[in-house]
Amino acid sequence: MQQLQQQHILNLQRQGLVPLQPTAAMQSLQQAMCPSDLQQLWKEVSGVQSSEEALKHAEGLDLSTNSSNSTSAFPKAASAHIPLHSLVNGQSHTPKRDRARLFEWISSFTKADIGDEHVPLYSKSGHTPSSHHEEHAGSHPLYGHGECKWPGCEALCEDMGQFIKHLNNEHALDDRSTAQCRVQMQVVQQLEIQLSKESERLQAMMTHLHMRPSEPKPFNQPMALLCKQQPSRLWNLNLNLASGGSLLKRDSDMYPEGLAHPPTSAASPITPMRQGPSVISSSSLHSHSHSHSHGVGPIRRRNSDKYCTPIASELAQNCEFYKNADVRPPFTYASLIRHAILESPDRQLTLNEIYNWFTRKFAYFRRNTATWKNAVRHNLSLHKCFVRVENVKGAVWTVDEVEYQKRRPPKMTGSPTLVKNMISGLGFGSLNASYQAALAEGSLSLLSPSMMSPSAASLNMLHVGHDDVSSTVEQVNSNGSCSPTLSPHQYSHHVHVKEEPTDLEEDIRSVSLLSGATHSLPLPSDERDLEEDLPTEELE
DNA sequence: CCGTCTTTAAACAGAG
DNA sequence: GCTCTGTTTAAAGACG
């Protein structure tokens, strides 16, 4: 039934009768990104690559349909063994029209590159006038602080010349770069949508408060803007933020069963009852289909917090997002509870305060309270890392960090499993390989509507083993807007009602201090994130 | 296949 | 009796 609906919508969209919905947008994208088509496209577009090279390239990107092997080396190798054909509803064909549109669109970015030097795809877009002239003049949007700002790159380049060389060598016109470019476009798109949303909200607030309405918003129609910029409507995703959850249709309406949700969690209202996927959830797709068949199905999000994003950074960076979007946070209850407790000034919370934190921080937890509250209580009781302490004002819960770290699995940094989990954790299960590669490689800022640098985001994803106190401190504080400003020191042993072995406490402290030191140093993100992993290593 | 982890659900008890 | 809090058990799915 849903397939039929989807087909119908797709047909209408092809006829231009209805605006593209996320469903069709994603579908089109996926269709357009059919591996063979891509290869063909690139041959056509670039005209540079010999067939041999193209073949080699295809091997490198593993554009085959075989998806079982997810043990790709990441990300520099750019091999992404991801189900290219796990397309929505099994539709892996590529309608010629879509392909043509894609080609047209890509060409709009790349034509000038062909006879030219390879210039970043971005720079050809209208509103970023970045010519060679400018590049050599010393500024380039992709270059700053001696680093390549290409999503996920961060290669050090001493000067602009070196950067240009690097750009041309490493970010030439290929599948990966293009996929990354696409992802970046989505990032921008989502940000625009979010901005639009927030503007509307502001407008409403001001109206409500009888303040003078502000000027007409520049982002009233982000889609229109985007369509201007992007001839192909493949990217015209209707990414709604569920501000209060009121504006959204049910995900089942928007995303027929088996169809990948847009890679922004904002797009999908996740109702606990239907158990729609959190985009960042590793179980997104599985649980999605599962939920449809069972009505109420448990979300399986294992590893999502362990191997994907440190909860602190994710929450810090997507603070507003989770507040407004009805998206299930991709973390375990234990992680969330711990984070809530650690984030509190005294590092102790009553059950009710924990509840409040959940509802305050996550739109998702503003409903179905019985379920998740039960889960919270269950987790508090179940995990030894949560310690109940009798207090003057009753019982409060604290975190036994040592216990918490104990239960963490060995670090998985950079392992193929991590990569796989990371990708699936993003909920892009049915996107194509290049796309996912790009996502995982450098454009995870997609998940970070708030000012997360793509590179930082990617490194977060690539290097994290799990969340920890120090990362909590660093990330949250660096973000600054969503949580109290506690020093690492404070975090490490500001309040610890429970008695703990001195040596272990010492360990935590040293780790935290270490992390705190990194906070003030302009370390490269990867180093910083490696440091984030230290607690476990140190403690175990 | 098994063990572990996580989630969900539910039953139960004690306190206010 | 009701609600909140807290404990415990069980089942199921994901995953190594």
Coordinates of C-alpha atoms (C1' of nucleotides) in Angstrom, one line a residue:
Chain A
M1 CA 0.0 0.0 0.0
Q2 CA 2.7 2.4 1.0
Q3 CA 4.6 1.3 -2.0
L4 CA 1.7 2.2 -4.2
Q5 CA 1.4 5.5 -2.6
Q6 CA 5.0 6.1 -3.0
Q7 CA 4.9 5.1 -6.6
H8 CA 1.9 7.4 -7.2
I9 CA 3.6 10.3 -5.6
L10 CA 6.7 9.7 -7.6
N11 CA 4.7 9.6 -10.8
L12 CA 3.0 12.8 -9.9
Q13 CA 6.3 14.4 -9.1
R14 CA 7.8 13.3 -12.3
Q15 CA 4.9 14.9 -14.0
G16 CA 5.6 18.0 -12.0
L17 CA 2.2 17.8 -10.4
V18 CA 3.3 17.8 -6.9
P19 CA 6.3 19.2 -5.2
L20 CA 8.9 16.7 -4.4
Q21 CA 8.5 15.2 -1.0
P22 CA 11.4 13.9 0.9
T23 CA 10.4 10.5 -0.1
A24 CA 10.7 11.1 -3.7
A25 CA 13.7 13.3 -3.3
M26 CA 15.6 10.6 -1.6
Q27 CA 14.4 8.1 -4.0
S28 CA 15.4 10.1 -6.9
L29 CA 18.7 10.7 -5.3
Q30 CA 19.2 7.1 -4.7
Q31 CA 18.0 6.2 -8.1
A32 CA 20.3 8.7 -9.6
M33 CA 23.1 7.3 -7.7
C34 CA 22.9 3.9 -9.0
P35 CA 26.5 2.8 -9.3
S36 CA 26.5 2.0 -13.0
D37 CA 24.9 5.3 -13.7
L38 CA 27.3 7.1 -11.6
Q39 CA 30.2 5.6 -13.3
Q40 CA 28.6 6.4 -16.6
L41 CA 27.9 9.9 -15.4
W42 CA 31.4 10.5 -14.4
K43 CA 32.7 9.3 -17.6
E44 CA 30.4 11.6 -19.3
V45 CA 30.9 14.5 -17.0
S46 CA 34.6 14.4 -16.6
G47 CA 35.5 13.2 -19.9
V48 CA 38.9 12.9 -18.4
Q49 CA 38.9 9.6 -16.9
S50 CA 39.9 6.8 -19.1
S51 CA 37.7 3.8 -18.8
E52 CA 40.5 2.1 -17.1
E53 CA 40.7 4.8 -14.6
A54 CA 37.0 4.7 -14.2
L55 CA 37.2 1.1 -13.5
K56 CA 39.9 1.5 -11.0
H57 CA 37.9 4.2 -9.4
A58 CA 34.9 2.1 -9.3
E59 CA 36.8 -0.6 -7.6
G60 CA 38.1 1.9 -5.1
L61 CA 34.6 3.0 -4.3
D62 CA 33.3 -0.4 -4.4
L63 CA 30.3 0.5 -6.4
S64 CA 29.4 -3.1 -6.7
T65 CA 26.1 -4.1 -5.3
N66 CA 27.6 -6.4 -2.8
S67 CA 27.0 -4.8 0.5
S68 CA 27.7 -7.5 2.9
N69 CA 31.2 -6.5 3.5
S70 CA 31.2 -3.3 5.5
T71 CA 34.8 -3.6 6.6
S72 CA 35.9 -0.7 4.6
A73 CA 38.9 1.3 5.5
F74 CA 37.8 4.7 6.3
P75 CA 37.7 7.4 5.2
K76 CA 40.8 8.2 3.2
A77 CA 40.6 5.1 1.2
A78 CA 37.1 6.2 0.3
S79 CA 36.0 2.7 -0.1
A80 CA 32.6 2.4 1.0
H81 CA 31.0 -1.0 1.0
I82 CA 27.6 0.0 1.4
P83 CA 24.5 -1.3 -0.1
L84 CA 24.1 0.7 -3.2
H85 CA 21.2 -1.2 -4.2
S86 CA 19.4 -1.3 -1.0
L87 CA 17.3 1.3 -2.4
V88 CA 13.9 2.1 -1.3
N89 CA 11.4 -0.5 -2.1
G90 CA 13.9 -2.3 -4.1
Q91 CA 13.8 0.3 -6.8
S92 CA 17.3 0.3 -8.0
H93 CA 16.6 1.4 -11.5
T94 CA 17.5 4.8 -12.6
P95 CA 14.8 6.6 -14.5
K96 CA 16.4 8.4 -17.4
R97 CA 14.9 11.6 -16.5
D98 CA 16.3 11.6 -13.1
R99 CA 19.6 10.6 -14.5
A100 CA 19.4 13.4 -16.9
R101 CA 18.6 15.8 -14.2
L102 CA 21.5 14.6 -12.2
F103 CA 23.8 14.9 -15.1
E104 CA 22.5 18.3 -15.8
W105 CA 23.0 19.3 -12.2
I106 CA 26.4 17.8 -11.9
S107 CA 27.4 19.4 -15.1
S108 CA 26.4 22.7 -13.8
F109 CA 29.0 22.3 -11.2
T110 CA 31.6 20.6 -13.2
K111 CA 31.6 21.8 -16.8
A112 CA 34.0 24.5 -16.1
D113 CA 36.2 22.1 -14.5
I114 CA 36.7 19.9 -17.4
G115 CA 38.8 22.1 -19.5
D116 CA 40.0 23.8 -16.6
E117 CA 41.8 22.8 -13.5
H118 CA 39.8 21.0 -10.9
V119 CA 38.3 23.5 -8.7
P120 CA 36.2 22.5 -5.8
L121 CA 32.7 21.9 -6.8
Y122 CA 31.5 24.4 -4.3
S123 CA 33.4 27.2 -5.8
K124 CA 31.4 27.0 -9.0
S125 CA 28.2 27.7 -7.3
G126 CA 27.0 31.1 -7.7
H127 CA 26.9 32.5 -4.3
T128 CA 30.4 31.5 -3.4
P129 CA 32.5 33.4 -5.8
S130 CA 35.7 31.7 -5.4
S131 CA 37.8 31.9 -8.5
H132 CA 41.3 30.9 -8.9
H133 CA 42.1 34.4 -8.7
E134 CA 40.7 34.7 -5.3
E135 CA 42.2 31.4 -4.2
H136 CA 45.6 32.6 -5.0
A137 CA 44.9 35.9 -3.5
G138 CA 45.0 34.2 -0.2
S139 CA 41.5 33.3 0.8
H140 CA 39.5 30.2 0.0
P141 CA 36.4 29.0 1.7
L142 CA 38.0 25.6 1.9
Y143 CA 41.2 26.8 3.3
G144 CA 41.8 28.2 6.7
H145 CA 44.2 28.0 9.6
G146 CA 46.6 26.1 7.4
E147 CA 44.1 23.4 7.0
C148 CA 42.1 22.1 4.2
K149 CA 38.5 22.6 5.2
W150 CA 37.1 20.0 2.9
P151 CA 34.8 18.0 4.9
G152 CA 36.7 15.3 6.7
C153 CA 40.0 16.3 5.3
E154 CA 41.9 18.7 7.5
A155 CA 45.1 18.2 5.6
L156 CA 47.7 20.6 6.6
C157 CA 48.7 23.0 3.9
E158 CA 51.4 25.5 4.6
D159 CA 50.3 28.0 2.0
M160 CA 47.6 28.6 -0.5
G161 CA 49.7 27.1 -3.3
Q162 CA 50.1 23.9 -1.4
F163 CA 46.4 23.9 -0.6
I164 CA 45.5 24.4 -4.2
K165 CA 47.7 21.5 -5.1
H166 CA 46.2 19.4 -2.4
L167 CA 42.7 20.4 -3.5
N168 CA 43.3 19.4 -7.0
N169 CA 45.0 16.2 -6.1
E170 CA 42.8 15.0 -3.2
H171 CA 39.5 16.5 -4.0
A172 CA 39.3 16.3 -7.7
L173 CA 36.2 15.4 -9.5
D174 CA 35.4 12.0 -8.4
D175 CA 32.6 10.1 -6.8
R176 CA 33.7 10.8 -3.4
S177 CA 34.1 14.4 -3.8
T178 CA 30.8 14.7 -5.5
A179 CA 29.1 12.7 -2.9
Q180 CA 30.6 14.9 -0.3
C181 CA 29.5 17.9 -2.2
R182 CA 26.0 16.6 -2.2
V183 CA 26.1 16.0 1.4
Q184 CA 27.3 19.4 2.0
M185 CA 24.5 20.7 0.0
Q186 CA 22.2 18.9 2.2
V187 CA 23.8 20.3 5.2
V188 CA 23.3 23.7 3.9
Q189 CA 19.8 22.9 3.0
Q190 CA 19.0 21.6 6.4
L191 CA 20.5 24.6 8.0
E192 CA 18.5 26.8 5.8
I193 CA 15.4 25.0 6.7
Q194 CA 16.2 25.1 10.4
L195 CA 16.8 28.8 10.1
S196 CA 13.6 29.2 8.4
K197 CA 11.9 27.3 11.1
E198 CA 13.6 29.3 13.8
S199 CA 12.7 32.5 12.1
E200 CA 9.2 31.5 12.0
R201 CA 9.3 30.7 15.6
L202 CA 10.8 34.0 16.4
Q203 CA 8.2 35.7 14.3
A204 CA 5.5 33.9 16.2
M205 CA 7.1 34.7 19.5
M206 CA 7.4 38.3 18.7
T207 CA 3.9 38.4 17.4
H208 CA 2.7 36.8 20.6
L209 CA 4.6 39.3 22.7
H210 CA 3.3 42.1 20.6
M211 CA 6.7 43.1 19.5
R212 CA 7.2 44.7 16.2
P213 CA 7.5 42.0 13.6
S214 CA 10.8 41.7 12.0
E215 CA 11.6 42.0 8.4
P216 CA 10.5 39.4 6.0
K217 CA 12.6 36.4 6.5
P218 CA 15.2 35.7 3.9
F219 CA 14.6 32.0 4.3
N220 CA 10.9 31.8 3.9
Q221 CA 11.3 29.5 1.0
P222 CA 14.5 27.7 1.4
M223 CA 13.3 25.1 -1.0
A224 CA 12.8 27.7 -3.7
L225 CA 16.2 29.1 -3.1
L226 CA 17.7 25.7 -3.2
C227 CA 16.0 24.8 -6.3
K228 CA 17.5 27.8 -7.9
Q229 CA 20.9 26.7 -6.8
Q230 CA 20.3 23.2 -7.6
P231 CA 18.7 22.5 -10.8
S232 CA 18.2 19.0 -9.9
R233 CA 15.4 18.6 -7.5
L234 CA 17.0 15.5 -6.3
W235 CA 18.0 17.4 -3.2
N236 CA 14.8 19.1 -2.7
L237 CA 14.2 17.4 0.6
N238 CA 11.4 18.6 2.7
L239 CA 13.2 18.5 5.9
N240 CA 10.9 19.6 8.6
L241 CA 11.8 20.2 12.0
A242 CA 9.3 19.1 14.4
S243 CA 9.0 22.2 16.4
G244 CA 6.9 20.9 19.1
G245 CA 6.0 18.1 16.8
S246 CA 3.1 19.9 15.5
L247 CA 4.0 20.5 12.0
L248 CA 4.8 17.0 11.0
K249 CA 2.9 14.4 9.5
R250 CA 3.5 10.9 10.7
D251 CA 6.5 9.4 9.4
S252 CA 4.6 6.6 7.9
D253 CA 2.9 9.2 5.8
M254 CA 6.0 10.7 4.6
Y255 CA 8.2 7.7 4.4
P256 CA 6.7 4.5 3.2
E257 CA 7.9 1.4 4.6
G258 CA 11.4 0.5 3.8
L259 CA 12.2 3.9 2.5
A260 CA 15.1 5.6 3.9
H261 CA 14.4 8.7 5.7
P262 CA 16.3 11.7 4.8
P263 CA 19.6 11.8 6.4
T264 CA 18.5 14.5 8.7
S265 CA 16.7 13.3 11.6
A266 CA 14.7 16.4 11.5
A267 CA 12.7 15.1 8.7
S268 CA 11.2 12.3 10.6
P269 CA 8.9 12.6 13.4
I270 CA 9.6 9.7 15.5
T271 CA 6.8 8.5 17.4
P272 CA 7.5 6.0 20.1
M273 CA 4.4 4.2 19.2
R274 CA 5.5 3.7 15.7
Q275 CA 9.1 3.5 16.6
G276 CA 10.3 5.3 13.6
P277 CA 14.0 5.5 13.2
S278 CA 16.2 8.0 14.7
V279 CA 18.4 9.0 11.9
I280 CA 21.4 8.6 13.9
S281 CA 20.3 5.4 15.3
S282 CA 22.1 2.4 14.1
S283 CA 18.9 0.5 14.0
S284 CA 17.0 3.0 12.1
L285 CA 16.1 1.0 9.2
H286 CA 15.7 -2.3 10.9
S287 CA 13.6 -0.9 13.6
H288 CA 11.6 1.0 11.1
S289 CA 10.5 -1.9 9.1
H290 CA 10.2 -3.9 12.2
S291 CA 8.0 -1.4 13.8
H292 CA 5.7 -1.3 10.8
S293 CA 5.2 -4.9 11.0
H294 CA 4.7 -5.0 14.7
G295 CA 3.2 -1.7 15.4
V296 CA 5.1 -1.2 18.6
G297 CA 8.6 -2.4 18.3
P298 CA 11.6 -1.8 20.4
I299 CA 14.2 0.4 18.9
R300 CA 17.5 -1.4 18.7
R301 CA 20.1 1.1 18.9
R302 CA 23.0 -0.9 20.1
N303 CA 26.4 0.6 19.7
S304 CA 25.0 3.9 18.7
D305 CA 26.4 5.6 21.6
K306 CA 29.4 3.4 21.9
Y307 CA 30.8 3.6 18.5
C308 CA 29.3 6.6 16.9
T309 CA 29.3 9.9 18.5
P310 CA 30.3 10.8 22.0
I311 CA 27.1 11.7 23.6
A312 CA 28.5 15.0 24.9
S313 CA 29.6 16.3 21.6
E314 CA 26.6 15.1 19.8
L315 CA 24.3 16.6 22.3
A316 CA 26.2 19.8 22.6
Q317 CA 26.3 20.2 18.9
N318 CA 22.7 19.2 18.3
C319 CA 21.3 20.6 21.4
E320 CA 18.7 22.7 19.7
F321 CA 18.0 20.0 17.2
Y322 CA 17.1 17.4 19.8
K323 CA 15.1 19.9 21.6
N324 CA 12.9 20.6 18.7
A325 CA 13.0 17.6 16.5
D326 CA 11.0 14.6 17.5
V327 CA 14.0 12.4 17.0
R328 CA 15.1 9.8 19.3
P329 CA 18.6 10.5 20.5
P330 CA 21.0 7.8 19.3
F331 CA 22.2 7.0 22.8
T332 CA 21.4 4.5 25.3
Y333 CA 19.3 5.4 28.3
A334 CA 22.3 4.8 30.5
S335 CA 24.4 7.3 28.5
L336 CA 21.7 9.9 28.6
I337 CA 21.1 9.5 32.3
R338 CA 24.7 9.7 33.0
H339 CA 25.0 12.8 30.8
A340 CA 22.1 14.4 32.6
I341 CA 23.6 13.7 35.9
L342 CA 27.1 14.9 34.9
E343 CA 25.7 18.0 33.4
S344 CA 24.0 19.0 36.6
P345 CA 25.9 21.4 38.8
D346 CA 26.2 19.0 41.6
R347 CA 26.5 16.0 39.4
Q348 CA 23.5 14.5 41.1
L349 CA 19.9 14.5 40.2
T350 CA 16.7 13.2 41.6
L351 CA 14.7 11.0 39.5
N352 CA 12.3 13.7 38.7
E353 CA 15.1 16.0 37.7
I354 CA 16.4 13.3 35.4
Y355 CA 12.9 13.1 33.9
N356 CA 12.9 16.8 33.4
W357 CA 16.3 16.8 31.8
F358 CA 15.0 14.2 29.3
T359 CA 12.0 16.2 28.4
R360 CA 13.8 19.5 28.4
K361 CA 16.5 18.2 26.1
F362 CA 14.6 16.0 23.8
A363 CA 11.4 16.6 22.1
Y364 CA 11.2 12.9 21.7
F365 CA 10.9 12.3 25.4
R366 CA 8.0 14.7 25.7
R367 CA 5.6 12.0 25.0
N368 CA 5.1 8.4 25.8
T369 CA 6.4 9.2 29.2
A370 CA 5.4 6.0 30.8
T371 CA 7.6 4.0 28.5
W372 CA 10.8 5.9 28.8
K373 CA 10.4 6.8 32.4
N374 CA 10.1 3.2 33.2
A375 CA 13.2 2.7 31.1
V376 CA 15.0 5.4 33.0
R377 CA 14.1 3.9 36.3
H378 CA 15.0 0.5 35.1
N379 CA 18.4 1.7 34.0
L380 CA 19.0 3.5 37.2
S381 CA 18.4 0.4 39.1
L382 CA 20.0 -2.0 36.7
H383 CA 23.3 -0.4 36.1
K384 CA 25.8 -0.3 38.9
C385 CA 27.2 2.9 37.6
F386 CA 24.2 4.7 38.9
V387 CA 24.4 5.2 42.6
R388 CA 21.5 6.2 44.6
V389 CA 22.4 8.5 47.4
E390 CA 20.2 9.6 50.2
N391 CA 20.3 13.3 50.4
V392 CA 18.8 16.1 52.4
K393 CA 16.2 16.6 49.8
G394 CA 15.6 12.9 49.3
A395 CA 17.3 10.5 47.1
V396 CA 19.5 11.6 44.3
W397 CA 21.3 9.6 41.7
T398 CA 24.9 10.0 40.9
V399 CA 27.2 8.4 38.5
D400 CA 30.0 6.1 39.5
E401 CA 32.3 6.9 36.6
V402 CA 34.5 4.0 37.3
E403 CA 31.7 1.6 37.0
Y404 CA 30.5 3.3 34.0
Q405 CA 33.8 3.1 32.3
K406 CA 34.1 -0.5 33.3
R407 CA 31.1 -1.5 31.4
R408 CA 32.4 0.2 28.3
P409 CA 33.7 -2.1 25.6
P410 CA 37.2 -1.9 24.3
K411 CA 37.9 1.0 22.1
M412 CA 36.9 0.5 18.5
T413 CA 38.5 3.5 17.0
G414 CA 38.8 3.2 13.4
S415 CA 37.9 -0.4 13.2
P416 CA 35.8 -1.6 10.4
T417 CA 33.1 -2.4 12.8
L418 CA 33.1 1.1 14.0
V419 CA 32.9 2.3 10.5
K420 CA 30.0 0.1 9.8
N421 CA 28.3 1.0 12.9
M422 CA 29.0 4.6 12.3
I423 CA 27.4 4.5 8.9
S424 CA 24.5 2.5 10.0
G425 CA 24.3 4.6 13.0
L426 CA 23.6 7.5 10.8
G427 CA 20.6 5.9 9.5
F428 CA 21.7 6.1 5.9
G429 CA 21.3 2.5 5.4
S430 CA 19.8 2.7 2.1
L431 CA 21.8 5.5 0.7
N432 CA 24.4 4.7 -1.9
A433 CA 27.9 4.0 -1.2
S434 CA 29.4 7.3 -2.3
Y435 CA 26.9 9.1 -0.4
Q436 CA 27.5 7.3 2.7
A437 CA 31.1 7.4 2.3
A438 CA 30.9 11.1 2.0
L439 CA 28.7 11.3 5.0
A440 CA 30.9 9.2 7.1
E441 CA 34.0 10.7 5.8
G442 CA 33.3 14.3 6.1
S443 CA 29.9 15.5 6.2
L444 CA 28.6 14.3 9.5
S445 CA 27.9 17.8 10.3
L446 CA 24.7 16.9 8.7
L447 CA 23.8 15.6 12.0
S448 CA 24.9 18.8 13.6
P449 CA 22.7 21.5 12.5
S450 CA 24.5 23.7 14.9
M451 CA 27.8 25.0 14.0
M452 CA 29.8 21.9 13.9
S453 CA 32.6 22.0 11.6
P454 CA 32.3 19.2 9.2
S455 CA 35.8 18.0 9.8
A456 CA 35.3 18.0 13.5
A457 CA 32.1 16.2 13.0
S458 CA 33.7 13.5 10.9
L459 CA 36.5 13.1 13.3
N460 CA 34.1 12.8 16.1
M461 CA 32.6 10.0 14.3
L462 CA 35.7 8.4 13.3
H463 CA 37.7 8.5 16.4
V464 CA 35.3 8.2 19.2
G465 CA 35.2 5.1 21.1
H466 CA 32.5 6.3 23.4
D467 CA 31.4 9.2 25.4
D468 CA 33.1 10.1 28.5
V469 CA 33.3 12.8 31.1
S470 CA 36.1 14.7 29.6
S471 CA 34.5 14.8 26.2
T472 CA 31.4 15.9 27.9
V473 CA 33.2 18.8 29.4
E474 CA 35.1 19.8 26.4
Q475 CA 32.4 19.5 23.9
V476 CA 29.7 20.9 25.9
N477 CA 31.7 23.7 27.2
S478 CA 33.0 24.6 23.8
N479 CA 29.5 24.7 22.6
G480 CA 28.6 26.7 25.6
S481 CA 25.0 27.2 25.0
C482 CA 23.3 24.2 26.3
S483 CA 24.9 23.2 29.4
P484 CA 26.5 24.6 32.5
T485 CA 30.1 25.5 32.2
L486 CA 31.9 23.2 34.4
S487 CA 35.5 22.7 34.2
P488 CA 36.9 19.3 33.6
H489 CA 38.1 19.3 37.0
Q490 CA 34.7 20.0 38.3
Y491 CA 33.3 17.3 36.2
S492 CA 35.8 14.8 37.4
H493 CA 35.3 15.2 41.0
H494 CA 33.2 18.1 41.8
V495 CA 30.6 16.0 43.6
H496 CA 30.9 12.4 44.2
V497 CA 28.8 11.3 47.0
K498 CA 29.8 7.8 46.6
E499 CA 33.1 6.7 48.0
E500 CA 35.5 5.5 45.5
P501 CA 39.0 4.1 45.5
T502 CA 41.5 6.9 45.6
D503 CA 43.6 5.7 42.8
L504 CA 40.7 5.4 40.5
E505 CA 39.6 8.8 41.3
E506 CA 43.0 10.0 40.7
D507 CA 42.9 8.4 37.3
I508 CA 39.7 10.1 36.4
R509 CA 41.1 13.4 37.6
S510 CA 44.3 13.1 35.6
V511 CA 42.3 12.1 32.5
S512 CA 40.0 15.0 33.0
L513 CA 42.8 17.4 33.4
L514 CA 44.5 16.0 30.4
S515 CA 41.4 16.6 28.5
G516 CA 41.1 19.9 30.0
A517 CA 44.5 20.8 28.8
T518 CA 43.5 19.9 25.3
H519 CA 40.6 22.1 25.6
S520 CA 42.8 25.1 25.6
L521 CA 45.2 23.9 23.0
P522 CA 44.4 24.1 19.3
L523 CA 44.9 20.5 18.8
P524 CA 43.8 18.9 15.6
S525 CA 40.4 17.4 16.0
D526 CA 41.6 13.9 15.6
E527 CA 44.1 14.3 18.4
R528 CA 41.5 15.9 20.5
D529 CA 39.2 13.1 19.9
L530 CA 41.8 10.5 20.6
E531 CA 42.2 12.2 23.9
E532 CA 38.6 11.9 24.4
D533 CA 39.0 8.2 24.3
L534 CA 41.6 8.2 26.9
P535 CA 39.5 7.7 30.0
T536 CA 38.7 4.2 29.1
E537 CA 42.2 3.4 28.2
E538 CA 43.4 4.9 31.3
L539 CA 40.9 3.3 33.5
E540 CA 41.1 -0.1 32.1
Chain B
dC1 C1' 24.9 -20.7 18.5
dC2 C1' 25.9 -18.2 22.5
dG3 C1' 26.7 -14.4 25.5
dT4 C1' 26.2 -9.6 26.1
dC5 C1' 23.9 -5.3 25.8
dT6 C1' 19.9 -2.7 25.4
dT7 C1' 15.1 -1.8 25.3
dT8 C1' 10.5 -2.5 26.6
dA9 C1' 7.1 -4.2 29.5
dA10 C1' 5.3 -5.5 33.6
dA11 C1' 4.8 -6.9 38.4
dC12 C1' 5.6 -5.7 42.9
dA13 C1' 6.7 -3.0 47.1
dG14 C1' 7.4 1.0 50.0
dA15 C1' 6.6 5.8 51.0
dG16 C1' 4.0 10.0 50.9
Chain C
dG1 C1' -6.5 4.3 46.7
dC2 C1' -3.3 6.9 44.0
dT3 C1' 1.1 8.4 42.5
dC4 C1' 5.9 8.3 42.6
dT5 C1' 10.0 5.9 43.3
dG6 C1' 12.7 1.9 43.0
dT7 C1' 13.6 -3.1 42.2
dT8 C1' 13.3 -7.1 39.7
dT9 C1' 12.2 -10.3 36.0
dA10 C1' 11.4 -11.6 31.4
dA11 C1' 11.4 -11.3 26.6
dA12 C1' 13.2 -9.8 22.4
dG13 C1' 16.4 -7.8 19.0
dA14 C1' 21.1 -6.5 17.6
dC15 C1' 25.5 -7.7 17.5
dG16 C1' 30.3 -9.6 18.3

